[in-house]
mmCIF file of N, CA and C in Angstrom:
data_model
loop_
_atom_site.group_PDB
_atom_site.id
_atom_site.type_symbol
_atom_site.label_atom_id
_atom_site.label_comp_id
_atom_site.label_asym_id
_atom_site.label_seq_id
_atom_site.Cartn_x
_atom_site.Cartn_y
_atom_site.Cartn_z
ATOM 1 N N MET A 1 89.902 24.860 65.558
ATOM 2 C CA MET A 1 90.315 23.985 64.488
ATOM 3 C C MET A 1 89.455 24.291 63.271
ATOM 4 N N VAL A 2 90.098 24.270 62.125
ATOM 5 C CA VAL A 2 89.415 24.458 60.842
ATOM 6 C C VAL A 2 89.778 23.268 59.973
ATOM 7 N N PHE A 3 88.811 22.763 59.239
ATOM 8 C CA PHE A 3 89.048 21.668 58.297
ATOM 9 C C PHE A 3 88.353 22.035 56.993
ATOM 10 N N ASP A 4 89.111 22.062 55.874
ATOM 11 C CA ASP A 4 88.524 22.492 54.609
ATOM 12 C C ASP A 4 89.414 22.031 53.448
ATOM 13 N N HIS A 5 89.040 22.449 52.241
ATOM 14 C CA HIS A 5 89.790 22.162 51.017
ATOM 15 C C HIS A 5 90.628 23.377 50.664
ATOM 16 N N ILE A 6 91.791 23.157 50.104
ATOM 17 C CA ILE A 6 92.722 24.237 49.770
ATOM 18 C C ILE A 6 92.079 25.279 48.840
ATOM 19 N N ASP A 7 91.101 24.891 48.033
ATOM 20 C CA ASP A 7 90.419 25.861 47.167
ATOM 21 C C ASP A 7 89.674 26.922 47.966
ATOM 22 N N ASN A 8 89.385 26.648 49.225
ATOM 23 C CA ASN A 8 88.669 27.593 50.081
ATOM 24 C C ASN A 8 89.586 28.336 51.048
ATOM 25 N N ALA A 9 90.885 28.218 50.866
ATOM 26 C CA ALA A 9 91.843 28.806 51.806
ATOM 27 C C ALA A 9 91.645 30.315 51.973
ATOM 28 N N HIS A 10 91.257 30.988 50.920
ATOM 29 C CA HIS A 10 91.078 32.444 50.992
ATOM 30 C C HIS A 10 90.057 32.848 52.060
ATOM 31 N N LEU A 11 89.155 31.972 52.407
ATOM 32 C CA LEU A 11 88.149 32.266 53.423
ATOM 33 C C LEU A 11 88.766 32.458 54.808
ATOM 34 N N TYR A 12 90.002 32.000 54.987
ATOM 35 C CA TYR A 12 90.640 32.006 56.301
ATOM 36 C C TYR A 12 91.792 33.004 56.416
ATOM 37 N N TYR A 13 92.054 33.780 55.363
ATOM 38 C CA TYR A 13 93.140 34.764 55.411
ATOM 39 C C TYR A 13 92.969 35.739 56.575
ATOM 40 N N ALA A 14 91.751 36.128 56.867
ATOM 41 C CA ALA A 14 91.504 37.128 57.911
ATOM 42 C C ALA A 14 91.724 36.593 59.332
ATOM 43 N N LEU A 15 91.868 35.288 59.493
ATOM 44 C CA LEU A 15 92.063 34.729 60.833
ATOM 45 C C LEU A 15 93.432 35.049 61.423
ATOM 46 N N HIS A 16 94.404 35.303 60.554
ATOM 47 C CA HIS A 16 95.761 35.594 61.023
ATOM 48 C C HIS A 16 96.495 36.343 59.916
ATOM 49 N N PRO A 17 97.268 37.372 60.261
ATOM 50 C CA PRO A 17 97.943 38.164 59.224
ATOM 51 C C PRO A 17 98.948 37.384 58.370
ATOM 52 N N ARG A 18 99.387 36.215 58.837
ATOM 53 C CA ARG A 18 100.375 35.442 58.070
ATOM 54 C C ARG A 18 99.753 34.283 57.278
ATOM 55 N N PHE A 19 98.454 34.075 57.426
ATOM 56 C CA PHE A 19 97.817 32.948 56.742
ATOM 57 C C PHE A 19 97.863 33.067 55.225
ATOM 58 N N GLN A 20 97.732 34.254 54.673
ATOM 59 C CA GLN A 20 97.738 34.381 53.214
ATOM 60 C C GLN A 20 99.055 33.872 52.639
ATOM 61 N N LYS A 21 100.186 34.274 53.222
ATOM 62 C CA LYS A 21 101.492 33.795 52.742
ATOM 63 C C LYS A 21 101.594 32.273 52.858
ATOM 64 N N ALA A 22 101.113 31.746 53.968
ATOM 65 C CA ALA A 22 101.173 30.301 54.184
ATOM 66 C C ALA A 22 100.370 29.558 53.116
ATOM 67 N N PHE A 23 99.150 29.997 52.883
ATOM 68 C CA PHE A 23 98.297 29.314 51.908
ATOM 69 C C PHE A 23 98.775 29.521 50.472
ATOM 70 N N GLU A 24 99.320 30.680 50.167
ATOM 71 C CA GLU A 24 99.858 30.889 48.816
ATOM 72 C C GLU A 24 100.972 29.902 48.534
ATOM 73 N N PHE A 25 101.793 29.617 49.544
ATOM 74 C CA PHE A 25 102.847 28.621 49.369
ATOM 75 C C PHE A 25 102.239 27.241 49.127
ATOM 76 N N LEU A 26 101.236 26.893 49.909
ATOM 77 C CA LEU A 26 100.613 25.570 49.771
ATOM 78 C C LEU A 26 99.927 25.378 48.417
ATOM 79 N N LYS A 27 99.526 26.465 47.780
ATOM 80 C CA LYS A 27 98.843 26.391 46.491
ATOM 81 C C LYS A 27 99.803 26.316 45.301
ATOM 82 N N LYS A 28 101.089 26.497 45.538
ATOM 83 C CA LYS A 28 102.063 26.461 44.440
ATOM 84 C C LYS A 28 102.086 25.070 43.805
ATOM 85 N N PRO A 29 102.095 25.018 42.466
ATOM 86 C CA PRO A 29 102.109 23.710 41.789
ATOM 87 C C PRO A 29 103.338 22.863 42.119
ATOM 88 N N ASP A 30 104.489 23.508 42.381
ATOM 89 C CA ASP A 30 105.711 22.730 42.632
ATOM 90 C C ASP A 30 105.733 22.079 44.006
ATOM 91 N N ILE A 31 104.726 22.312 44.832
ATOM 92 C CA ILE A 31 104.693 21.656 46.143
ATOM 93 C C ILE A 31 104.639 20.131 45.978
ATOM 94 N N LEU A 32 104.100 19.682 44.853
ATOM 95 C CA LEU A 32 104.027 18.241 44.578
ATOM 96 C C LEU A 32 105.398 17.602 44.426
ATOM 97 N N THR A 33 106.376 18.399 44.032
ATOM 98 C CA THR A 33 107.703 17.840 43.748
ATOM 99 C C THR A 33 108.755 18.218 44.789
ATOM 100 N N LEU A 34 108.376 18.972 45.807
ATOM 101 C CA LEU A 34 109.361 19.355 46.820
ATOM 102 C C LEU A 34 109.825 18.132 47.606
ATOM 103 N N PRO A 35 111.135 17.971 47.727
ATOM 104 C CA PRO A 35 111.638 16.863 48.541
ATOM 105 C C PRO A 35 111.426 17.164 50.027
ATOM 106 N N PRO A 36 111.431 16.128 50.858
ATOM 107 C CA PRO A 36 111.274 16.340 52.293
ATOM 108 C C PRO A 36 112.299 17.327 52.838
ATOM 109 N N GLY A 37 111.845 18.141 53.762
ATOM 110 C CA GLY A 37 112.732 19.129 54.377
ATOM 111 C C GLY A 37 111.947 20.329 54.863
ATOM 112 N N ASN A 38 112.677 21.292 55.421
ATOM 113 C CA ASN A 38 112.085 22.529 55.905
ATOM 114 C C ASN A 38 112.339 23.641 54.896
ATOM 115 N N TYR A 39 111.318 24.468 54.668
ATOM 116 C CA TYR A 39 111.412 25.562 53.708
ATOM 117 C C TYR A 39 110.888 26.835 54.352
ATOM 118 N N GLU A 40 111.673 27.897 54.238
ATOM 119 C CA GLU A 40 111.285 29.189 54.776
ATOM 120 C C GLU A 40 110.237 29.834 53.869
ATOM 121 N N ILE A 41 109.212 30.392 54.477
ATOM 122 C CA ILE A 41 108.196 31.134 53.731
ATOM 123 C C ILE A 41 108.295 32.611 54.091
ATOM 124 N N ASP A 42 108.384 32.909 55.382
ATOM 125 C CA ASP A 42 108.501 34.284 55.869
ATOM 126 C C ASP A 42 109.371 34.282 57.122
ATOM 127 N N GLY A 43 110.656 34.059 56.918
ATOM 128 C CA GLY A 43 111.595 34.015 58.034
ATOM 129 C C GLY A 43 111.232 32.941 59.038
ATOM 130 N N ASP A 44 111.431 33.258 60.317
ATOM 131 C CA ASP A 44 111.097 32.312 61.387
ATOM 132 C C ASP A 44 109.608 32.316 61.715
ATOM 133 N N ASP A 45 108.883 33.275 61.140
ATOM 134 C CA ASP A 45 107.460 33.418 61.449
ATOM 135 C C ASP A 45 106.566 32.441 60.699
ATOM 136 N N VAL A 46 106.990 32.031 59.510
ATOM 137 C CA VAL A 46 106.215 31.078 58.717
ATOM 138 C C VAL A 46 107.191 30.183 57.963
ATOM 139 N N TYR A 47 107.122 28.892 58.228
ATOM 140 C CA TYR A 47 107.939 27.940 57.477
ATOM 141 C C TYR A 47 107.138 26.661 57.299
ATOM 142 N N VAL A 48 107.582 25.831 56.370
ATOM 143 C CA VAL A 48 106.855 24.597 56.091
ATOM 144 C C VAL A 48 107.789 23.401 56.224
ATOM 145 N N ILE A 49 107.242 22.317 56.718
ATOM 146 C CA ILE A 49 107.948 21.042 56.786
ATOM 147 C C ILE A 49 107.260 20.121 55.779
ATOM 148 N N ILE A 50 108.009 19.694 54.779
ATOM 149 C CA ILE A 50 107.503 18.750 53.776
ATOM 150 C C ILE A 50 107.961 17.363 54.208
ATOM 151 N N ALA A 51 107.024 16.425 54.257
ATOM 152 C CA ALA A 51 107.353 15.073 54.708
ATOM 153 C C ALA A 51 106.697 14.037 53.808
ATOM 154 N N HIS A 52 107.397 12.936 53.589
ATOM 155 C CA HIS A 52 106.853 11.738 52.945
ATOM 156 C C HIS A 52 106.827 10.681 54.034
ATOM 157 N N GLN A 53 105.723 9.987 54.146
ATOM 158 C CA GLN A 53 105.608 8.966 55.187
ATOM 159 C C GLN A 53 104.889 7.759 54.614
ATOM 160 N N ASP A 54 105.366 6.601 54.955
ATOM 161 C CA ASP A 54 104.710 5.361 54.548
ATOM 162 C C ASP A 54 103.964 4.778 55.732
ATOM 163 N N SER A 55 103.052 3.898 55.419
ATOM 164 C CA SER A 55 102.242 3.234 56.437
ATOM 165 C C SER A 55 103.146 2.546 57.451
ATOM 166 N N SER A 56 102.720 2.621 58.695
ATOM 167 C CA SER A 56 103.435 1.912 59.754
ATOM 168 C C SER A 56 102.400 1.519 60.807
ATOM 169 N N PRO A 57 102.763 0.603 61.674
ATOM 170 C CA PRO A 57 101.797 0.192 62.702
ATOM 171 C C PRO A 57 101.363 1.386 63.546
ATOM 172 N N LYS A 58 100.095 1.393 63.958
ATOM 173 C CA LYS A 58 99.577 2.471 64.790
ATOM 174 C C LYS A 58 100.263 2.404 66.147
ATOM 175 N N GLU A 59 100.855 3.504 66.503
ATOM 176 C CA GLU A 59 101.537 3.601 67.787
ATOM 177 C C GLU A 59 100.596 4.286 68.782
ATOM 178 N N ASN A 60 100.998 4.323 70.018
ATOM 179 C CA ASN A 60 100.244 5.053 71.025
ATOM 180 C C ASN A 60 100.630 6.526 70.925
ATOM 181 N N VAL A 61 100.069 7.215 69.951
ATOM 182 C CA VAL A 61 100.416 8.602 69.668
ATOM 183 C C VAL A 61 99.674 9.507 70.642
ATOM 184 N N LYS A 62 100.399 10.412 71.269
ATOM 185 C CA LYS A 62 99.821 11.349 72.228
ATOM 186 C C LYS A 62 99.311 12.593 71.505
ATOM 187 N N LEU A 63 98.308 13.227 72.101
ATOM 188 C CA LEU A 63 97.830 14.507 71.604
ATOM 189 C C LEU A 63 98.882 15.567 71.916
ATOM 190 N N GLU A 64 99.130 16.461 70.970
ATOM 191 C CA GLU A 64 100.121 17.505 71.165
ATOM 192 C C GLU A 64 99.469 18.873 71.029
ATOM 193 N N VAL A 65 100.034 19.842 71.712
ATOM 194 C CA VAL A 65 99.607 21.233 71.568
ATOM 195 C C VAL A 65 100.854 22.093 71.447
ATOM 196 N N HIS A 66 100.691 23.219 70.802
ATOM 197 C CA HIS A 66 101.788 24.168 70.596
ATOM 198 C C HIS A 66 101.371 25.526 71.138
ATOM 199 N N ARG A 67 102.289 26.254 71.696
ATOM 200 C CA ARG A 67 101.991 27.586 72.227
ATOM 201 C C ARG A 67 102.488 28.692 71.305
ATOM 202 N N LYS A 68 103.613 28.449 70.621
ATOM 203 C CA LYS A 68 104.235 29.496 69.802
ATOM 204 C C LYS A 68 103.793 29.470 68.346
ATOM 205 N N PHE A 69 103.277 28.323 67.886
ATOM 206 C CA PHE A 69 102.936 28.183 66.468
ATOM 207 C C PHE A 69 101.550 27.589 66.268
ATOM 208 N N ILE A 70 100.930 28.004 65.183
ATOM 209 C CA ILE A 70 99.701 27.409 64.671
ATOM 210 C C ILE A 70 100.151 26.429 63.602
ATOM 211 N N ASP A 71 99.573 25.246 63.559
ATOM 212 C CA ASP A 71 99.879 24.269 62.502
ATOM 213 C C ASP A 71 98.811 24.337 61.415
ATOM 214 N N ILE A 72 99.260 24.390 60.177
ATOM 215 C CA ILE A 72 98.372 24.160 59.038
ATOM 216 C C ILE A 72 98.891 22.882 58.396
ATOM 217 N N GLN A 73 98.144 21.802 58.518
ATOM 218 C CA GLN A 73 98.569 20.515 57.966
ATOM 219 C C GLN A 73 97.752 20.221 56.718
ATOM 220 N N MET A 74 98.446 19.934 55.621
ATOM 221 C CA MET A 74 97.775 19.665 54.350
ATOM 222 C C MET A 74 98.362 18.424 53.695
ATOM 223 N N THR A 75 97.494 17.641 53.086
ATOM 224 C CA THR A 75 97.949 16.488 52.328
ATOM 225 C C THR A 75 98.145 16.908 50.883
ATOM 226 N N VAL A 76 99.353 16.713 50.402
ATOM 227 C CA VAL A 76 99.675 17.004 49.011
ATOM 228 C C VAL A 76 99.253 15.815 48.147
ATOM 229 N N ASN A 77 99.482 14.602 48.663
ATOM 230 C CA ASN A 77 99.091 13.385 47.953
ATOM 231 C C ASN A 77 98.936 12.260 48.975
ATOM 232 N N GLY A 78 97.793 11.590 48.950
ATOM 233 C CA GLY A 78 97.523 10.508 49.896
ATOM 234 C C GLY A 78 96.531 10.957 50.950
ATOM 235 N N SER A 79 96.638 10.370 52.129
ATOM 236 C CA SER A 79 95.793 10.782 53.247
ATOM 237 C C SER A 79 96.439 10.327 54.549
ATOM 238 N N PHE A 80 96.051 10.995 55.625
ATOM 239 C CA PHE A 80 96.500 10.569 56.942
ATOM 240 C C PHE A 80 95.467 10.978 57.977
ATOM 241 N N PRO A 81 95.288 10.159 59.010
ATOM 242 C CA PRO A 81 94.326 10.476 60.065
ATOM 243 C C PRO A 81 94.966 11.362 61.140
ATOM 244 N N VAL A 82 94.142 12.198 61.748
ATOM 245 C CA VAL A 82 94.580 13.045 62.853
ATOM 246 C C VAL A 82 93.518 13.001 63.946
ATOM 247 N N ARG A 83 93.943 12.679 65.153
ATOM 248 C CA ARG A 83 93.053 12.699 66.314
ATOM 249 C C ARG A 83 92.947 14.134 66.815
ATOM 250 N N TRP A 84 91.767 14.514 67.389
ATOM 251 C CA TRP A 84 91.567 15.877 67.889
ATOM 252 C C TRP A 84 90.749 15.901 69.169
ATOM 253 N N ARG A 85 91.097 16.859 70.030
ATOM 254 C CA ARG A 85 90.328 17.136 71.243
ATOM 255 C C ARG A 85 90.644 18.577 71.663
ATOM 256 N N ALA A 86 89.679 19.275 72.206
ATOM 257 C CA ALA A 86 89.902 20.630 72.705
ATOM 258 C C ALA A 86 90.855 20.579 73.893
ATOM 259 N N LEU A 87 91.843 21.444 73.895
ATOM 260 C CA LEU A 87 92.809 21.478 74.997
ATOM 261 C C LEU A 87 92.104 21.700 76.339
ATOM 262 N N ALA A 88 91.070 22.512 76.368
ATOM 263 C CA ALA A 88 90.344 22.792 77.613
ATOM 264 C C ALA A 88 89.749 21.526 78.229
ATOM 265 N N GLU A 89 89.563 20.484 77.433
ATOM 266 C CA GLU A 89 88.995 19.227 77.929
ATOM 267 C C GLU A 89 90.055 18.168 78.234
ATOM 268 N N CYS A 90 91.319 18.493 77.968
ATOM 269 C CA CYS A 90 92.402 17.546 78.254
ATOM 270 C C CYS A 90 92.762 17.610 79.735
ATOM 271 N N GLU A 91 92.883 16.431 80.348
ATOM 272 C CA GLU A 91 93.160 16.349 81.781
ATOM 273 C C GLU A 91 94.403 15.536 82.112
ATOM 274 N N ASN A 92 94.902 14.773 81.157
ATOM 275 C CA ASN A 92 95.986 13.831 81.433
ATOM 276 C C ASN A 92 97.272 14.237 80.720
ATOM 277 N N ARG A 93 97.985 15.149 81.355
ATOM 278 C CA ARG A 93 99.247 15.613 80.760
ATOM 279 C C ARG A 93 100.247 14.463 80.772
ATOM 280 N N ALA A 94 100.817 14.179 79.603
ATOM 281 C CA ALA A 94 101.791 13.094 79.472
ATOM 282 C C ALA A 94 103.223 13.620 79.466
ATOM 283 N N ALA A 95 103.396 14.893 79.105
ATOM 284 C CA ALA A 95 104.731 15.504 79.112
ATOM 285 C C ALA A 95 104.563 17.010 79.280
ATOM 286 N N GLU A 96 105.378 17.574 80.161
ATOM 287 C CA GLU A 96 105.353 19.018 80.392
ATOM 288 C C GLU A 96 105.726 19.768 79.112
ATOM 289 N N TYR A 97 105.402 21.025 79.075
ATOM 290 C CA TYR A 97 105.704 21.848 77.901
ATOM 291 C C TYR A 97 107.204 21.909 77.655
ATOM 292 N N ASP A 98 107.602 21.610 76.427
ATOM 293 C CA ASP A 98 108.984 21.687 75.972
ATOM 294 C C ASP A 98 109.099 22.981 75.170
ATOM 295 N N GLU A 99 109.642 24.015 75.800
ATOM 296 C CA GLU A 99 109.687 25.336 75.164
ATOM 297 C C GLU A 99 110.546 25.343 73.903
ATOM 298 N N GLU A 100 111.661 24.652 73.917
ATOM 299 C CA GLU A 100 112.552 24.644 72.754
ATOM 300 C C GLU A 100 111.875 24.047 71.521
ATOM 301 N N ASN A 101 111.142 22.962 71.704
ATOM 302 C CA ASN A 101 110.472 22.294 70.581
ATOM 303 C C ASN A 101 108.987 22.647 70.466
ATOM 304 N N ASP A 102 108.502 23.492 71.350
ATOM 305 C CA ASP A 102 107.138 24.013 71.332
ATOM 306 C C ASP A 102 106.077 22.920 71.276
ATOM 307 N N PHE A 103 106.087 22.042 72.274
ATOM 308 C CA PHE A 103 104.996 21.073 72.358
ATOM 309 C C PHE A 103 104.795 20.606 73.798
ATOM 310 N N GLU A 104 103.567 20.232 74.061
ATOM 311 C CA GLU A 104 103.152 19.631 75.307
ATOM 312 C C GLU A 104 102.292 18.437 74.915
ATOM 313 N N LEU A 105 102.372 17.337 75.653
ATOM 314 C CA LEU A 105 101.661 16.116 75.279
ATOM 315 C C LEU A 105 100.592 15.742 76.303
ATOM 316 N N TYR A 106 99.499 15.177 75.768
ATOM 317 C CA TYR A 106 98.390 14.699 76.591
ATOM 318 C C TYR A 106 98.020 13.286 76.156
ATOM 319 N N SER A 107 97.597 12.472 77.133
ATOM 320 C CA SER A 107 97.225 11.091 76.823
ATOM 321 C C SER A 107 95.710 10.887 76.829
ATOM 322 N N ASP A 108 94.946 11.968 76.751
ATOM 323 C CA ASP A 108 93.482 11.869 76.720
ATOM 324 C C ASP A 108 93.016 11.208 75.419
ATOM 325 N N GLU A 109 91.801 10.679 75.461
ATOM 326 C CA GLU A 109 91.170 10.140 74.252
ATOM 327 C C GLU A 109 90.733 11.305 73.364
ATOM 328 N N GLU A 110 90.725 11.082 72.081
ATOM 329 C CA GLU A 110 90.272 12.105 71.139
ATOM 330 C C GLU A 110 88.750 12.205 71.140
ATOM 331 N N ASP A 111 88.237 13.345 70.736
ATOM 332 C CA ASP A 111 86.797 13.493 70.509
ATOM 333 C C ASP A 111 86.420 12.897 69.154
ATOM 334 N N PHE A 112 87.314 13.044 68.180
ATOM 335 C CA PHE A 112 87.097 12.446 66.869
ATOM 336 C C PHE A 112 88.419 12.367 66.121
ATOM 337 N N THR A 113 88.397 11.587 65.047
ATOM 338 C CA THR A 113 89.546 11.469 64.147
ATOM 339 C C THR A 113 89.106 11.921 62.764
ATOM 340 N N MET A 114 89.873 12.836 62.188
ATOM 341 C CA MET A 114 89.589 13.296 60.827
ATOM 342 C C MET A 114 90.620 12.680 59.891
ATOM 343 N N HIS A 115 90.249 12.514 58.635
ATOM 344 C CA HIS A 115 91.167 11.980 57.630
ATOM 345 C C HIS A 115 91.443 13.094 56.632
ATOM 346 N N ILE A 116 92.687 13.565 56.653
ATOM 347 C CA ILE A 116 93.071 14.655 55.775
ATOM 348 C C ILE A 116 93.525 14.040 54.451
ATOM 349 N N LYS A 117 92.667 14.179 53.435
ATOM 350 C CA LYS A 117 92.927 13.598 52.118
ATOM 351 C C LYS A 117 93.528 14.645 51.189
ATOM 352 N N THR A 118 93.997 14.220 50.040
ATOM 353 C CA THR A 118 94.637 15.099 49.066
ATOM 354 C C THR A 118 93.841 16.382 48.868
ATOM 355 N N GLY A 119 94.535 17.509 49.020
ATOM 356 C CA GLY A 119 93.922 18.814 48.805
ATOM 357 C C GLY A 119 93.202 19.386 50.004
ATOM 358 N N LYS A 120 93.079 18.614 51.063
ATOM 359 C CA LYS A 120 92.415 19.090 52.282
ATOM 360 C C LYS A 120 93.472 19.599 53.263
ATOM 361 N N PHE A 121 93.038 20.490 54.155
ATOM 362 C CA PHE A 121 93.936 20.983 55.192
ATOM 363 C C PHE A 121 93.176 21.127 56.500
ATOM 364 N N ALA A 122 93.935 21.184 57.581
ATOM 365 C CA ALA A 122 93.391 21.465 58.906
ATOM 366 C C ALA A 122 94.299 22.497 59.556
ATOM 367 N N ILE A 123 93.662 23.433 60.253
ATOM 368 C CA ILE A 123 94.402 24.438 61.019
ATOM 369 C C ILE A 123 94.227 24.093 62.489
ATOM 370 N N TYR A 124 95.345 23.949 63.192
ATOM 371 C CA TYR A 124 95.324 23.650 64.619
ATOM 372 C C TYR A 124 95.914 24.841 65.377
ATOM 373 N N PHE A 125 95.063 25.475 66.172
ATOM 374 C CA PHE A 125 95.453 26.619 66.982
ATOM 375 C C PHE A 125 96.009 26.117 68.318
ATOM 376 N N PRO A 126 96.583 27.011 69.142
ATOM 377 C CA PRO A 126 97.137 26.561 70.420
ATOM 378 C C PRO A 126 96.138 25.893 71.364
ATOM 379 N N ASP A 127 94.847 26.048 71.131
ATOM 380 C CA ASP A 127 93.878 25.381 72.001
ATOM 381 C C ASP A 127 93.326 24.098 71.387
ATOM 382 N N ASP A 128 93.978 23.604 70.338
ATOM 383 C CA ASP A 128 93.592 22.357 69.668
ATOM 384 C C ASP A 128 94.634 21.285 69.938
ATOM 385 N N ALA A 129 94.270 20.278 70.714
ATOM 386 C CA ALA A 129 95.161 19.138 70.921
ATOM 387 C C ALA A 129 94.958 18.193 69.735
ATOM 388 N N HIS A 130 96.048 17.805 69.099
ATOM 389 C CA HIS A 130 95.939 16.993 67.893
ATOM 390 C C HIS A 130 97.080 15.980 67.830
ATOM 391 N N ALA A 131 96.809 14.889 67.112
ATOM 392 C CA ALA A 131 97.804 13.817 67.015
ATOM 393 C C ALA A 131 97.749 13.187 65.636
ATOM 394 N N PRO A 132 98.674 13.595 64.724
ATOM 395 C CA PRO A 132 98.740 12.925 63.419
ATOM 396 C C PRO A 132 99.142 11.466 63.610
ATOM 397 N N LEU A 133 98.415 10.590 62.964
ATOM 398 C CA LEU A 133 98.677 9.155 63.058
ATOM 399 C C LEU A 133 99.369 8.665 61.790
ATOM 400 N N PRO A 134 99.969 7.481 61.819
ATOM 401 C CA PRO A 134 100.572 6.930 60.610
ATOM 402 C C PRO A 134 99.515 6.791 59.506
ATOM 403 N N PRO A 135 99.897 7.070 58.262
ATOM 404 C CA PRO A 135 98.935 6.982 57.162
ATOM 405 C C PRO A 135 98.597 5.533 56.820
ATOM 406 N N PRO A 136 97.441 5.321 56.185
ATOM 407 C CA PRO A 136 97.084 3.961 55.765
ATOM 408 C C PRO A 136 97.945 3.474 54.597
ATOM 409 N N GLY A 137 98.554 4.389 53.883
ATOM 410 C CA GLY A 137 99.454 4.081 52.765
ATOM 411 C C GLY A 137 100.552 5.120 52.762
ATOM 412 N N SER A 138 101.025 5.469 51.589
ATOM 413 C CA SER A 138 102.049 6.496 51.465
ATOM 414 C C SER A 138 101.388 7.872 51.424
ATOM 415 N N VAL A 139 102.005 8.845 52.072
ATOM 416 C CA VAL A 139 101.472 10.205 52.074
ATOM 417 C C VAL A 139 102.604 11.206 51.880
ATOM 418 N N HIS A 140 102.306 12.266 51.137
ATOM 419 C CA HIS A 140 103.189 13.413 50.951
ATOM 420 C C HIS A 140 102.418 14.573 51.578
ATOM 421 N N LYS A 141 102.939 15.133 52.670
ATOM 422 C CA LYS A 141 102.194 16.165 53.368
ATOM 423 C C LYS A 141 103.054 17.380 53.670
ATOM 424 N N ALA A 142 102.364 18.481 53.958
ATOM 425 C CA ALA A 142 103.022 19.727 54.312
ATOM 426 C C ALA A 142 102.468 20.190 55.653
ATOM 427 N N VAL A 143 103.352 20.608 56.540
ATOM 428 C CA VAL A 143 102.948 21.187 57.813
ATOM 429 C C VAL A 143 103.551 22.590 57.876
ATOM 430 N N VAL A 144 102.673 23.587 57.765
ATOM 431 C CA VAL A 144 103.126 24.968 57.855
ATOM 432 C C VAL A 144 103.036 25.404 59.309
ATOM 433 N N LYS A 145 104.116 25.974 59.798
ATOM 434 C CA LYS A 145 104.174 26.492 61.156
ATOM 435 C C LYS A 145 104.073 28.009 61.053
ATOM 436 N N VAL A 146 103.020 28.569 61.676
ATOM 437 C CA VAL A 146 102.763 30.012 61.644
ATOM 438 C C VAL A 146 102.889 30.547 63.064
ATOM 439 N N ALA A 147 103.815 31.478 63.258
ATOM 440 C CA ALA A 147 104.008 32.043 64.592
ATOM 441 C C ALA A 147 102.746 32.729 65.067
ATOM 442 N N VAL A 148 102.399 32.459 66.334
ATOM 443 C CA VAL A 148 101.217 33.060 66.927
ATOM 444 C C VAL A 148 101.459 34.553 67.034
#
C-alpha cells in the first residue's frame, strides 16, 4: 500500500508500467468536472471510475482484495476513510473470490483507517485488504483500476 499526495505521483511510476498513464489522467484539471461513470484510459488495462458519494450511516463494510487489478483511489474533492489490513494477516473470509467482479471479502478488523483527503491517493495492491467507508460529507473521488 502507498499513501501520498498527487504532486508526488511521479515517484511511483517505476512500480508498474501503467502507473504513469493512470497518474497523468488523475492530474488532468478536468477531472474536477467529470460526471460519475467509467472512463477508459488504456483499454481494459487501465480505466477509472468517477464517483460522487454523500454521507451515509456507517455500514458493516468488509475488507476487499483484488487479484486482477491494482486500485489507485484518489479524492478529487472532499475526503473518505478507508480501512486497511495486510491480506497475509486476514483469516476470516466472508465471501469467496468472485472472478467476474474481481473481489474477495474478509471480515477481519483493520490494522488502521486512513482518511484520503483532497489531492491524496492510495495504491492498493493485490496483497492489500481495504474497505472504503462512507464519507463524513460529500466526496468526489476517482478509482483507477490498473491491470496487474
